[in-house]
mmCIF file of C-alpha atoms in Angstrom:
data_model
loop_
_atom_site.group_PDB
_atom_site.id
_atom_site.type_symbol
_atom_site.label_atom_id
_atom_site.label_comp_id
_atom_site.label_asym_id
_atom_site.label_seq_id
_atom_site.Cartn_x
_atom_site.Cartn_y
_atom_site.Cartn_z
ATOM 1 C CA SER Q 22 211.321 13.393 79.101
ATOM 2 C CA GLN Q 23 213.356 12.097 75.882
ATOM 3 C CA LYS Q 24 214.812 9.086 75.784
ATOM 4 C CA ILE Q 25 217.729 7.552 73.684
ATOM 5 C CA GLU Q 26 218.194 4.026 72.855
ATOM 6 C CA GLN Q 27 220.958 1.678 71.271
ATOM 7 C CA ASN Q 28 221.206 -1.677 70.490
ATOM 8 C CA SER Q 29 222.262 -3.487 74.078
ATOM 9 C CA GLU Q 30 223.871 -6.141 72.584
ATOM 10 C CA ALA Q 31 227.235 -6.205 71.230
ATOM 11 C CA LEU Q 32 227.548 -6.458 67.451
ATOM 12 C CA ASN Q 33 230.181 -8.619 66.630
ATOM 13 C CA ILE Q 34 231.423 -8.475 63.033
ATOM 14 C CA GLN Q 35 234.051 -9.754 60.732
ATOM 15 C CA GLU Q 36 237.034 -7.817 59.742
ATOM 16 C CA GLY Q 37 236.475 -5.626 56.559
ATOM 17 C CA LYS Q 38 232.606 -6.374 57.366
ATOM 18 C CA THR Q 39 230.022 -2.791 57.052
ATOM 19 C CA ALA Q 40 229.214 -2.245 60.412
ATOM 20 C CA THR Q 41 225.172 -0.330 61.566
ATOM 21 C CA LEU Q 42 224.414 0.703 64.326
ATOM 22 C CA THR Q 43 220.584 1.914 65.408
ATOM 23 C CA CYS Q 44 220.358 5.042 67.472
ATOM 24 C CA ASN Q 45 216.704 5.347 68.365
ATOM 25 C CA TYR Q 46 214.608 8.596 70.320
ATOM 26 C CA THR Q 47 211.459 9.047 71.025
ATOM 27 C CA ASN Q 48 209.854 13.197 73.030
ATOM 28 C CA TYR Q 49 211.541 14.931 71.426
ATOM 29 C CA SER Q 50 213.115 16.524 67.567
ATOM 30 C CA PRO Q 51 216.458 17.461 67.600
ATOM 31 C CA ALA Q 52 218.483 19.985 65.184
ATOM 32 C CA TYR Q 53 221.903 18.029 65.494
ATOM 33 C CA LEU Q 54 223.177 14.818 66.742
ATOM 34 C CA GLN Q 55 226.256 13.511 67.513
ATOM 35 C CA TRP Q 56 228.248 10.513 67.768
ATOM 36 C CA TYR Q 57 231.512 9.405 69.759
ATOM 37 C CA ARG Q 58 234.109 6.394 70.382
ATOM 38 C CA GLN Q 59 234.610 5.354 73.304
ATOM 39 C CA ASP Q 60 237.402 3.152 74.163
ATOM 40 C CA PRO Q 61 237.673 1.224 77.822
ATOM 41 C CA GLY Q 62 239.079 3.109 80.775
ATOM 42 C CA ARG Q 63 239.027 6.494 77.896
ATOM 43 C CA GLY Q 64 236.442 9.275 77.126
ATOM 44 C CA PRO Q 65 234.203 9.971 74.980
ATOM 45 C CA VAL Q 66 235.945 10.563 71.802
ATOM 46 C CA PHE Q 67 233.824 13.025 68.659
ATOM 47 C CA LEU Q 68 232.886 11.487 65.015
ATOM 48 C CA LEU Q 69 230.790 13.055 64.010
ATOM 49 C CA LEU Q 70 227.654 15.660 63.684
ATOM 50 C CA ILE Q 71 224.893 15.499 61.638
ATOM 51 C CA ARG Q 72 222.015 17.951 61.110
ATOM 52 C CA GLU Q 73 218.449 17.760 61.042
ATOM 53 C CA ASN Q 74 218.214 18.873 57.414
ATOM 54 C CA GLU Q 75 220.644 16.617 56.663
ATOM 55 C CA LYS Q 76 220.737 13.005 54.804
ATOM 56 C CA GLU Q 77 223.954 11.502 55.003
ATOM 57 C CA LYS Q 78 227.169 12.852 57.073
ATOM 58 C CA ARG Q 79 230.467 10.688 55.562
ATOM 59 C CA LYS Q 80 233.515 10.600 57.057
ATOM 60 C CA GLU Q 81 236.349 8.361 55.546
ATOM 61 C CA ARG Q 82 235.282 5.084 56.110
ATOM 62 C CA LEU Q 83 232.079 6.623 58.763
ATOM 63 C CA LYS Q 84 228.833 7.243 56.875
ATOM 64 C CA VAL Q 85 225.784 8.657 60.106
ATOM 65 C CA THR Q 86 221.573 8.742 58.356
ATOM 66 C CA PHE Q 87 219.743 11.570 60.221
ATOM 67 C CA ASP Q 88 216.359 10.439 59.499
ATOM 68 C CA THR Q 89 213.634 13.104 61.026
ATOM 69 C CA THR Q 90 210.488 10.818 60.435
ATOM 70 C CA LEU Q 91 211.671 7.726 61.369
ATOM 71 C CA LYS Q 92 212.872 9.440 64.573
ATOM 72 C CA GLN Q 93 216.588 7.149 64.403
ATOM 73 C CA SER Q 94 220.839 7.597 62.998
ATOM 74 C CA LEU Q 95 221.991 4.811 61.380
ATOM 75 C CA PHE Q 96 226.469 5.121 61.632
ATOM 76 C CA HIS Q 97 227.565 2.299 59.189
ATOM 77 C CA ILE Q 98 231.506 1.408 59.137
ATOM 78 C CA THR Q 99 232.801 -0.041 55.555
ATOM 79 C CA ALA Q 100 235.261 -1.691 56.061
ATOM 80 C CA SER Q 101 235.407 -2.765 58.998
ATOM 81 C CA GLN Q 102 239.462 -2.818 61.090
ATOM 82 C CA PRO Q 103 239.488 -4.480 64.666
ATOM 83 C CA ALA Q 104 241.018 -1.152 65.602
ATOM 84 C CA ASP Q 105 237.206 0.039 64.923
ATOM 85 C CA SER Q 106 236.849 -2.285 68.547
ATOM 86 C CA ALA Q 107 235.464 0.101 70.779
ATOM 87 C CA THR Q 108 231.634 1.357 72.096
ATOM 88 C CA TYR Q 109 229.998 4.099 70.086
ATOM 89 C CA LEU Q 110 227.013 6.480 71.939
ATOM 90 C CA CYS Q 111 224.127 8.563 70.517
ATOM 91 C CA ALA Q 112 224.406 11.968 71.819
ATOM 92 C CA LEU Q 113 221.295 14.203 71.604
ATOM 93 C CA PRO Q 114 221.477 18.242 72.728
ATOM 94 C CA LEU Q 115 218.669 19.362 74.435
ATOM 95 C CA GLY Q 116 217.891 23.077 72.474
ATOM 96 C CA TYR Q 117 220.486 24.027 69.992
ATOM 97 C CA GLN Q 118 221.206 26.735 72.536
ATOM 98 C CA GLY Q 119 222.950 24.242 73.698
ATOM 99 C CA GLY Q 120 223.692 23.279 77.490
ATOM 100 C CA LYS Q 121 222.019 19.861 77.869
ATOM 101 C CA LEU Q 122 222.998 16.337 76.382
ATOM 102 C CA ILE Q 123 221.359 13.274 76.386
ATOM 103 C CA PHE Q 124 223.385 9.968 75.610
ATOM 104 C CA GLY Q 125 222.524 6.381 74.595
ATOM 105 C CA GLN Q 126 223.577 3.905 76.342
ATOM 106 C CA GLY Q 127 226.306 2.685 73.751
ATOM 107 C CA THR Q 128 226.690 -0.617 71.347
ATOM 108 C CA GLU Q 129 229.734 -2.352 71.606
ATOM 109 C CA LEU Q 130 231.114 -3.598 68.966
ATOM 110 C CA SER Q 131 233.924 -5.678 68.246
ATOM 111 C CA VAL Q 132 235.315 -6.633 65.110
ATOM 112 C CA LYS Q 133 237.571 -10.206 64.880
ATOM 113 C CA PRO Q 134 239.968 -10.455 62.662
ATOM 114 C CA GLU H 5 248.409 19.803 72.637
ATOM 115 C CA ALA H 6 245.098 20.016 73.867
ATOM 116 C CA GLN H 7 243.396 18.485 76.309
ATOM 117 C CA VAL H 8 241.148 18.307 79.727
ATOM 118 C CA THR H 9 242.099 17.167 82.446
ATOM 119 C CA GLN H 10 240.718 15.028 85.099
ATOM 120 C CA ASN H 11 242.164 14.387 88.774
ATOM 121 C CA PRO H 12 242.458 12.295 90.786
ATOM 122 C CA ARG H 13 242.042 9.913 88.767
ATOM 123 C CA TYR H 14 241.394 7.644 90.940
ATOM 124 C CA LEU H 15 240.102 7.757 95.395
ATOM 125 C CA ILE H 16 238.942 5.885 97.730
ATOM 126 C CA THR H 17 237.187 7.837 100.204
ATOM 127 C CA VAL H 18 234.692 6.938 102.589
ATOM 128 C CA THR H 19 230.914 8.002 103.301
ATOM 129 C CA GLY H 20 230.956 11.213 104.623
ATOM 130 C CA LYS H 21 234.240 12.831 103.001
ATOM 131 C CA LYS H 22 234.981 15.838 101.423
ATOM 132 C CA LEU H 23 236.018 15.494 98.027
ATOM 133 C CA THR H 24 237.384 18.443 94.888
ATOM 134 C CA VAL H 25 237.915 16.280 91.806
ATOM 135 C CA THR H 26 239.746 18.738 89.495
ATOM 136 C CA CYS H 27 238.901 20.123 85.513
ATOM 137 C CA SER H 28 240.703 21.978 83.740
ATOM 138 C CA GLN H 29 240.544 22.588 79.787
ATOM 139 C CA ASN H 30 243.346 24.407 77.764
ATOM 140 C CA MET H 31 241.648 25.604 75.031
ATOM 141 C CA ASN H 32 239.405 28.107 76.184
ATOM 142 C CA HIS H 33 236.898 27.010 75.602
ATOM 143 C CA GLU H 34 233.377 28.558 77.346
ATOM 144 C CA TYR H 35 231.150 25.611 78.458
ATOM 145 C CA MET H 36 232.470 22.796 80.220
ATOM 146 C CA SER H 37 230.956 19.225 81.802
ATOM 147 C CA TRP H 38 230.386 16.689 84.968
ATOM 148 C CA TYR H 39 228.636 13.695 83.946
ATOM 149 C CA ARG H 40 228.707 10.674 85.489
ATOM 150 C CA GLN H 41 229.056 6.635 83.722
ATOM 151 C CA ASP H 42 227.291 3.854 85.295
ATOM 152 C CA PRO H 43 226.792 0.517 83.477
ATOM 153 C CA GLY H 44 223.500 -0.510 82.783
ATOM 154 C CA LEU H 45 222.884 4.042 82.701
ATOM 155 C CA GLY H 46 225.305 5.277 80.163
ATOM 156 C CA LEU H 47 226.189 8.956 80.237
ATOM 157 C CA ARG H 48 224.290 10.867 82.096
ATOM 158 C CA GLN H 49 224.578 15.048 82.843
ATOM 159 C CA ILE H 50 225.352 16.193 86.523
ATOM 160 C CA TYR H 51 226.045 19.974 85.541
ATOM 161 C CA TYR H 52 227.220 21.915 82.843
ATOM 162 C CA SER H 53 228.665 25.934 82.743
ATOM 163 C CA MET H 54 227.845 28.042 80.010
ATOM 164 C CA ASN H 55 230.515 30.624 80.873
ATOM 165 C CA VAL H 56 232.214 31.254 83.859
ATOM 166 C CA GLU H 57 230.125 31.893 86.792
ATOM 167 C CA VAL H 58 227.088 30.835 84.706
ATOM 168 C CA THR H 59 226.366 26.938 86.072
ATOM 169 C CA ASP H 60 222.978 25.132 85.613
ATOM 170 C CA LYS H 61 221.771 21.262 86.167
ATOM 171 C CA GLY H 62 221.726 18.272 84.254
ATOM 172 C CA ASP H 63 219.923 15.075 84.378
ATOM 173 C CA VAL H 64 221.508 14.088 87.883
ATOM 174 C CA PRO H 65 222.367 17.317 90.318
ATOM 175 C CA GLU H 66 221.914 15.863 93.829
ATOM 176 C CA GLY H 67 224.676 15.433 96.790
ATOM 177 C CA TYR H 68 226.385 17.686 93.844
ATOM 178 C CA LYS H 69 228.275 21.337 93.488
ATOM 179 C CA VAL H 70 230.556 22.495 91.346
ATOM 180 C CA SER H 71 231.721 26.433 90.699
ATOM 181 C CA ARG H 72 232.798 28.210 87.666
ATOM 182 C CA LYS H 73 235.475 31.425 88.712
ATOM 183 C CA GLU H 74 237.492 30.733 86.337
ATOM 184 C CA LYS H 75 237.417 29.852 82.144
ATOM 185 C CA ARG H 76 239.091 26.593 82.095
ATOM 186 C CA ASN H 77 238.642 24.541 85.576
ATOM 187 C CA PHE H 78 235.477 23.399 86.431
ATOM 188 C CA PRO H 79 235.625 21.675 89.341
ATOM 189 C CA LEU H 80 233.415 18.452 91.117
ATOM 190 C CA ILE H 81 232.376 18.814 94.726
ATOM 191 C CA LEU H 82 230.786 15.653 96.853
ATOM 192 C CA GLU H 83 230.659 18.020 99.765
ATOM 193 C CA SER H 84 229.029 14.254 102.219
ATOM 194 C CA PRO H 85 230.430 11.960 99.184
ATOM 195 C CA SER H 86 227.744 8.145 99.435
ATOM 196 C CA PRO H 87 228.079 4.920 97.576
ATOM 197 C CA ASN H 88 225.864 5.216 95.758
ATOM 198 C CA GLN H 89 227.570 8.850 94.124
ATOM 199 C CA THR H 90 230.124 5.294 92.868
ATOM 200 C CA SER H 91 230.830 5.518 89.781
ATOM 201 C CA LEU H 92 233.162 7.225 86.231
ATOM 202 C CA TYR H 93 233.282 10.708 86.611
ATOM 203 C CA PHE H 94 233.693 12.258 83.154
ATOM 204 C CA CYS H 95 234.039 16.667 82.570
ATOM 205 C CA ALA H 96 234.413 17.582 79.323
ATOM 206 C CA SER H 97 234.527 21.132 76.789
ATOM 207 C CA SER H 98 233.950 22.654 73.622
ATOM 208 C CA PHE H 99 233.684 26.083 72.260
ATOM 209 C CA SER H 100 230.820 27.656 72.750
ATOM 210 C CA GLY H 101 227.686 24.365 74.621
ATOM 211 C CA THR H 102 226.091 24.989 71.254
ATOM 212 C CA ALA H 103 224.456 21.874 69.570
ATOM 213 C CA ASN H 104 226.310 22.285 66.015
ATOM 214 C CA GLN H 105 229.506 22.082 68.716
ATOM 215 C CA PRO H 106 231.800 18.661 69.559
ATOM 216 C CA GLN H 107 232.111 18.082 73.699
ATOM 217 C CA HIS H 108 236.432 16.394 74.170
ATOM 218 C CA PHE H 109 236.067 14.718 77.308
ATOM 219 C CA GLY H 110 239.121 13.834 79.199
ATOM 220 C CA ASP H 111 240.335 10.575 80.642
ATOM 221 C CA GLY H 112 237.948 10.159 82.956
ATOM 222 C CA THR H 113 238.105 9.852 87.594
ATOM 223 C CA ARG H 114 237.042 6.195 88.500
ATOM 224 C CA LEU H 115 235.438 7.592 92.262
ATOM 225 C CA SER H 116 235.062 4.550 95.051
ATOM 226 C CA ILE H 117 232.456 5.561 98.305
ATOM 227 C CA LEU H 118 233.044 3.123 100.948
#
């Protein structure tokens, strides 16, 4: 069955540095991959979506890459701020027609001032 | 304001007592879905609905029921709750449910079954 793995350990970085989070998947070739942010006690919030034929997507300080050969997506936050501290989830829609979405377990990011 | 609203936000109840968690969205979205989130297991999909009167199983549907009689509402029903259904539940909606559509989540319902 399809599986998604994200860094299980929390990532601690200093303010101003670039945070890089990893999402690896197996047994599937998705047409899209999505990234969400989740704050404690809140629902996930959509950040970025990348298509399989896009190598890279940017939105302000966020950058997502999608390597279909490695079956991996990287999520970067440049010039990180304490307000970026949250858990970040990657998600794979199963099939374009949709319906089913599987999530990674998430990586907790902590940005220290 | 565009939102997905879940009720209740917190519920403590006992084994076997039927309960319903409501979910409503005001974005005229076709697609709605329910997830549960457990430590170490992440978000897992319970049921989803591509449109009114159309529902389908996710990865963990056992012990749950859903119905979609109106576009805006998608209640989650636990007919006979058990302690292993203690979890944090999220409802989500998207425009069409296709892979290129982001999902909008509610703020969650924390359910404790004693």
